[in-house]
Amino acid sequence: MRSLRFSTAILSIVLLALLFVSGALLLLAYEGSQTALDEEVKLTYDQDHKVVSRMVKEYLTGVAGVAEEIAKRNDIRASAAANDFMTIDMILGDSIRGPAGERIHAIVVDVNDLQPVVVSGVSMYSMDLALNTFTNDTTPMRAWDNIMISTDEGDFHLLRYKTPIIRQSLGEVMGALYAYILVNDNYWLLTEIQEITGAGSLSFFSGMDNVGSLEASMIHPNELLVATPNSPIVPLSDGTAHFHSLTIGREPFRLYLHKPGNSSLILTRAYNENLLIGTVTVILISLIVMALIRSLTQRSLGRLLKYAEKVPYQVIPTPYKNGLFDEFNKVGTEIEEMVRDIRAQENQLDAIFHNAPSLMFIKSADLKYIMINPKAPEHYQCREMDILGSNDFDLLPQKQAEILREADLRVVSQHRPAQCEYSIDQNGTTRHYLCTKFPLLRDSGEVYAIGGITTDITDKVNAEAEAQISNKVFEAAAEAILIMNDKGKVLTNSAFTRITGYSSQRARRFALSLLAEHPEIEIALDKHGRWKGESTQRRANGEKLPVWASISVVEEITGGKIYVAVFSDISDLKEAEQKLEKLAHYDNLTGLPNRTLFYDRFESALQLSERLGSKTALLFIDLDRFKPINDNYGHHVGDKMLIEAAGRIRQHIRPSDTVSRLGGDEFTVILSDLSSSDVAQDIARRIQSELKKVYVCEGKELFSSASIGIALYPDDGRNTQVLLKHADTAMYHIKERGRNDVMFFDKALNAQAEARIQLEENLRMAINTQSLFLVYQPRFDIAGQRVLSAEALIRWHHPIRGMIPPSEFIVLAEECGLIVELGRMVLRRACQAAKDWNQILERPVPVSVNLSARQLHSEELVSDIEAALKSADLAPELLELEITETMVIKDLNTVIKTLQSIRALGVKMSVDDFGTGYSSLIYLKRLPVSTVKIDRSFIDDVPGSEDGESLVKAIISMSHTLNLRVVAEGVEEQSQLAFLRQHQCDEIQGFLLAKPDHPSKIHALLSHELNGSHSATIP
């Protein structure tokens, strides 16, 4: 490029400036005139825009009004309600062929999601635009929207107005009516615009599509496209082109108008003629000025040029010496400051290069290092001098060097930056690096070097690896995980979709539902940052989904919040809980509420009665003779009988009442909100009558009845325990009086029952204390001289009542089930006593112990006997067990097996109270006994009673015939002893010889006998 002298350039500038000033003055005058003309054109433009916009708006409003009227027509509504599409088609056809057809080109009616009815006007009759496919959308009612339909014939732009068709009777929306206007070549619209604007030509565009034109002048419509949104008014040879932007419906349209007129052309010609004269004058003046300026600036400009050539090579720039002109002085000073700034920038870049934490380098075009920063030796594990002049193959393994070389070649060939990643082992660990390279270009665009920055990204790579592992854990988690930020963006794992059925796109709805149903979640999150709890949601298919959810909130670095919800499906757990609930509260056999649920419901019934001031009755029902039926026919028959009884009870209670099974054959009925006790009695009687009817189980007719005790709230108690106890007491009194009855609780009878219960409790405590003790009554030979054995008899010294007779507490022990434990204690103590006195005798003296009926039928009897013998270390032959005839006869075969097992131990057996029972030789012969004891009631009649004497003699004779020894009980007189001796009785026992007494007395008696000084009675 050829250079110019400064003075020449200045003079040229002055010339140009003068020309410019002259032209500007002329231009200002021109512009003033032109502005006035433009204002007039602009005013016309604005008026045209308003008129066209108003016309379009009125056009659309009129079409919308016609559509609304058609949609509200009663015949349209009636036909729509009846799905009479033929009538709808006829009505629409009449409407569109009328005056409305000039502006509405098509009408579509869509009712009840059935096949839409489409009616087209003349302008659209031959067009196959498939308008029936554009009805099923979500566009709002009573609003315009735009539709473009592309066909083989081209693109068609339509305006659509949607209005509802409303059922007249119910006010519900049955469907919608769509009115369509075809914008393409809309002659009515184009002619209206031309008429109100006075345009010669016009063009109508949507996007790049010309949707209509009118050519009424010599200007072609395409010539109008010179007008743009930035230049909406453009002069033409015979007028102006106007651009208008219109929004019709929701779509923008472009309108181009040609406005005829030549005012601008006349103005332009007048000013062009004056411009030539002014230009010649300015040139002459400029040449004179140029000569003058050149002579003034030559010296100062030369000094400035010399300074500019010298200062770039100075490390510290020398100050510029000022000359004649301030302007040149300022340029010199600016050059000086510029050089200083360049030096400062060079120093800054040098500091960045040498102190950057990353490796920075520059390579030559042949890919050798020519500049490096101090990080390079650390990176390459070698000295700086070994790096400079080397390439990557000299410094790194081949694999890494190839990666770096490939990036270098991309930079050189593409003249663009490039990146690459590589890893190297340093000090036993693998480090990862990201290298960014960029070209250094000459002014010609040639790459003369490559710059680069290498950054250690080890932490980033490791973090990404950990993130991948976390993502895998996230996806593999069995629990559903939902993460949502405060902007509503949601992330879920696969378990969420599996458990809920919701896709990740619909997960936000699930989260919002959870928050809406549990407002306490947001409170807990705001206060504690976490919430845990149970919730019941719904799966995507509508099924209930019980979940256990844990939600926490995490603060983002930007200040936003992230909500993390982890929840698991607890459907199986809830189902198990329901089963456990049923097992815990309902009887497995009858399905009735069990004891636990009974207590809960009874408490609720009592609370209700307390609020209402009404009565509540508790019926305690016990089936009579159920145990024998259950024992004789088996538990399966007993179970069926209980199920049948439960069903019968249900038949006679009210819906508000509760029947429960407490266990065994015991049922309760809670009768709530009673006006009087008569209602309870009536229901109880009906239940009693029903339960007395015959039961048929497995073809067997079974007969039972019911004993029903009743306790009333608040008369008989105010809490569950007391009322249950009192109802049970009333039932117990029925049992004592013969069963099969209904009885209300009576306080007097309850006192007796409580005394019995108290005595029972005392007996339980006495079994393990010294309150119960044993006395022993000796059995003598018929001569009354020798003690052959001693019978153990239990006594009870009550701390308050004193001595309680065995006839009272033995019966109580039988009834309350303590007799087995009591008999076990007697066995143990009697064996120990026999062991003690046999240690001082030269001959054996056994001890005899009475067995109860329950003991005899206990499965533990044999083991209890063995334990007692072993505990006392007593020989089996020194123990004799006494049984009664009645015990044996009730279950002969079972008892005989038990007695044989006892006899096999070496323990003797005897029959007590013989004669009071069946006194059958057949039974006696089968029993493994060695002794028969005649009951004292027979001894009382001898001598003196012929029948009594005959009976005693027969028993003795019969027993001897069976090789059994005979013991006479209750011998209190010498005449009785003489009679027994006469008839060869073997042993005697009674107050005549010795009363029952403590073991110490027995020891004394046996000691006297040992010393030969026996006394017939114990003092």
PDB file of C-alpha atoms in Angstrom, residues 318-411:
ATOM      1  CA  THR A 318      12.275   8.778  27.064  1.00  0.00           C
ATOM      2  CA  PRO A 319       9.772  11.610  27.473  1.00  0.00           C
ATOM      3  CA  TYR A 320       8.525  13.348  24.321  1.00  0.00           C
ATOM      4  CA  LYS A 321       9.734  16.975  23.845  1.00  0.00           C
ATOM      5  CA  ASN A 322       6.866  19.315  23.044  1.00  0.00           C
ATOM      6  CA  GLY A 323       6.778  21.426  19.846  1.00  0.00           C
ATOM      7  CA  LEU A 324       4.699  24.309  18.428  1.00  0.00           C
ATOM      8  CA  PHE A 325       1.368  22.513  18.075  1.00  0.00           C
ATOM      9  CA  ASP A 326      -0.477  21.045  21.096  1.00  0.00           C
ATOM     10  CA  GLU A 327      -2.005  18.354  18.955  1.00  0.00           C
ATOM     11  CA  PHE A 328       1.374  16.896  17.974  1.00  0.00           C
ATOM     12  CA  ASN A 329       2.543  17.221  21.580  1.00  0.00           C
ATOM     13  CA  LYS A 330      -0.468  15.177  22.747  1.00  0.00           C
ATOM     14  CA  VAL A 331       0.241  12.490  20.145  1.00  0.00           C
ATOM     15  CA  GLY A 332       3.865  12.221  21.315  1.00  0.00           C
ATOM     16  CA  THR A 333       2.777  11.972  24.940  1.00  0.00           C
ATOM     17  CA  GLU A 334       0.208   9.294  24.053  1.00  0.00           C
ATOM     18  CA  ILE A 335       2.866   7.281  22.220  1.00  0.00           C
ATOM     19  CA  GLU A 336       5.032   7.468  25.332  1.00  0.00           C
ATOM     20  CA  GLU A 337       2.145   6.268  27.581  1.00  0.00           C
ATOM     21  CA  MET A 338       1.250   3.532  25.143  1.00  0.00           C
ATOM     22  CA  VAL A 339       4.772   2.119  25.219  1.00  0.00           C
ATOM     23  CA  ARG A 340       4.770   2.219  29.011  1.00  0.00           C
ATOM     24  CA  ASP A 341       1.416   0.315  29.083  1.00  0.00           C
ATOM     25  CA  ILE A 342       2.776  -2.283  26.685  1.00  0.00           C
ATOM     26  CA  ARG A 343       5.806  -2.828  28.944  1.00  0.00           C
ATOM     27  CA  ALA A 344       3.488  -3.220  31.972  1.00  0.00           C
ATOM     28  CA  GLN A 345       1.300  -5.733  30.153  1.00  0.00           C
ATOM     29  CA  GLU A 346       4.364  -7.705  29.100  1.00  0.00           C
ATOM     30  CA  ASN A 347       5.472  -7.852  32.746  1.00  0.00           C
ATOM     31  CA  GLN A 348       1.999  -9.004  33.840  1.00  0.00           C
ATOM     32  CA  LEU A 349       1.881 -11.738  31.229  1.00  0.00           C
ATOM     33  CA  ASP A 350       5.365 -12.834  32.234  1.00  0.00           C
ATOM     34  CA  ALA A 351       4.265 -13.030  35.907  1.00  0.00           C
ATOM     35  CA  ILE A 352       1.171 -15.069  34.988  1.00  0.00           C
ATOM     36  CA  PHE A 353       3.221 -17.382  32.780  1.00  0.00           C
ATOM     37  CA  HIS A 354       5.854 -18.103  35.410  1.00  0.00           C
ATOM     38  CA  ASN A 355       3.540 -18.290  38.453  1.00  0.00           C
ATOM     39  CA  ALA A 356       0.508 -20.107  37.049  1.00  0.00           C
ATOM     40  CA  PRO A 357      -0.430 -23.328  38.934  1.00  0.00           C
ATOM     41  CA  SER A 358      -0.790 -25.132  35.600  1.00  0.00           C
ATOM     42  CA  LEU A 359       1.851 -26.071  33.041  1.00  0.00           C
ATOM     43  CA  MET A 360       2.112 -23.397  30.300  1.00  0.00           C
ATOM     44  CA  PHE A 361       4.254 -23.710  27.188  1.00  0.00           C
ATOM     45  CA  ILE A 362       4.874 -22.584  23.607  1.00  0.00           C
ATOM     46  CA  LYS A 363       5.936 -24.981  20.864  1.00  0.00           C
ATOM     47  CA  SER A 364       7.509 -24.146  17.558  1.00  0.00           C
ATOM     48  CA  ALA A 365       5.893 -25.113  14.285  1.00  0.00           C
ATOM     49  CA  ASP A 366       7.991 -28.304  14.297  1.00  0.00           C
ATOM     50  CA  LEU A 367       6.370 -29.241  17.668  1.00  0.00           C
ATOM     51  CA  LYS A 368       9.408 -28.633  19.891  1.00  0.00           C
ATOM     52  CA  TYR A 369       9.191 -26.745  23.176  1.00  0.00           C
ATOM     53  CA  ILE A 370      10.623 -23.243  22.929  1.00  0.00           C
ATOM     54  CA  MET A 371       9.165 -21.716  26.100  1.00  0.00           C
ATOM     55  CA  ILE A 372       7.949 -23.316  29.342  1.00  0.00           C
ATOM     56  CA  ASN A 373       6.985 -22.110  32.785  1.00  0.00           C
ATOM     57  CA  PRO A 374       8.422 -23.510  36.078  1.00  0.00           C
ATOM     58  CA  LYS A 375       5.715 -26.229  36.275  1.00  0.00           C
ATOM     59  CA  ALA A 376       7.174 -28.075  33.289  1.00  0.00           C
ATOM     60  CA  PRO A 377      10.121 -29.768  35.097  1.00  0.00           C
ATOM     61  CA  GLU A 378       7.729 -30.999  37.805  1.00  0.00           C
ATOM     62  CA  HIS A 379       5.324 -32.325  35.190  1.00  0.00           C
ATOM     63  CA  TYR A 380       7.895 -34.050  32.965  1.00  0.00           C
ATOM     64  CA  GLN A 381      10.137 -35.125  35.866  1.00  0.00           C
ATOM     65  CA  CYS A 382      13.254 -33.669  34.247  1.00  0.00           C
ATOM     66  CA  ARG A 383      15.318 -30.464  34.029  1.00  0.00           C
ATOM     67  CA  GLU A 384      14.277 -27.337  32.120  1.00  0.00           C
ATOM     68  CA  MET A 385      17.243 -27.605  29.738  1.00  0.00           C
ATOM     69  CA  ASP A 386      16.170 -31.158  28.859  1.00  0.00           C
ATOM     70  CA  ILE A 387      12.691 -29.984  27.928  1.00  0.00           C
ATOM     71  CA  LEU A 388      13.539 -26.990  25.757  1.00  0.00           C
ATOM     72  CA  GLY A 389      14.222 -28.163  22.206  1.00  0.00           C
ATOM     73  CA  SER A 390      12.581 -31.542  22.845  1.00  0.00           C
ATOM     74  CA  ASN A 391       9.258 -32.891  21.612  1.00  0.00           C
ATOM     75  CA  ASP A 392       6.664 -34.969  23.476  1.00  0.00           C
ATOM     76  CA  PHE A 393       8.181 -38.265  22.290  1.00  0.00           C
ATOM     77  CA  ASP A 394      11.423 -37.306  24.037  1.00  0.00           C
ATOM     78  CA  LEU A 395       9.635 -36.630  27.335  1.00  0.00           C
ATOM     79  CA  LEU A 396       6.593 -38.964  27.618  1.00  0.00           C
ATOM     80  CA  PRO A 397       5.685 -42.581  26.852  1.00  0.00           C
ATOM     81  CA  GLN A 398       4.673 -43.178  23.267  1.00  0.00           C
ATOM     82  CA  LYS A 399       0.915 -43.551  23.999  1.00  0.00           C
ATOM     83  CA  GLN A 400       0.676 -40.171  25.725  1.00  0.00           C
ATOM     84  CA  ALA A 401       2.997 -38.537  23.185  1.00  0.00           C
ATOM     85  CA  GLU A 402       0.771 -39.738  20.335  1.00  0.00           C
ATOM     86  CA  ILE A 403      -2.281 -38.124  22.016  1.00  0.00           C
ATOM     87  CA  LEU A 404      -0.472 -34.778  22.374  1.00  0.00           C
ATOM     88  CA  ARG A 405       0.953 -34.907  18.827  1.00  0.00           C
ATOM     89  CA  GLU A 406      -2.520 -35.550  17.378  1.00  0.00           C
ATOM     90  CA  ALA A 407      -3.828 -32.447  19.183  1.00  0.00           C
ATOM     91  CA  ASP A 408      -0.865 -30.387  17.878  1.00  0.00           C
ATOM     92  CA  LEU A 409      -1.600 -31.445  14.300  1.00  0.00           C
ATOM     93  CA  ARG A 410      -5.285 -30.477  14.674  1.00  0.00           C
ATOM     94  CA  VAL A 411      -4.292 -27.014  15.877  1.00  0.00           C
TER      95      VAL A 411
END
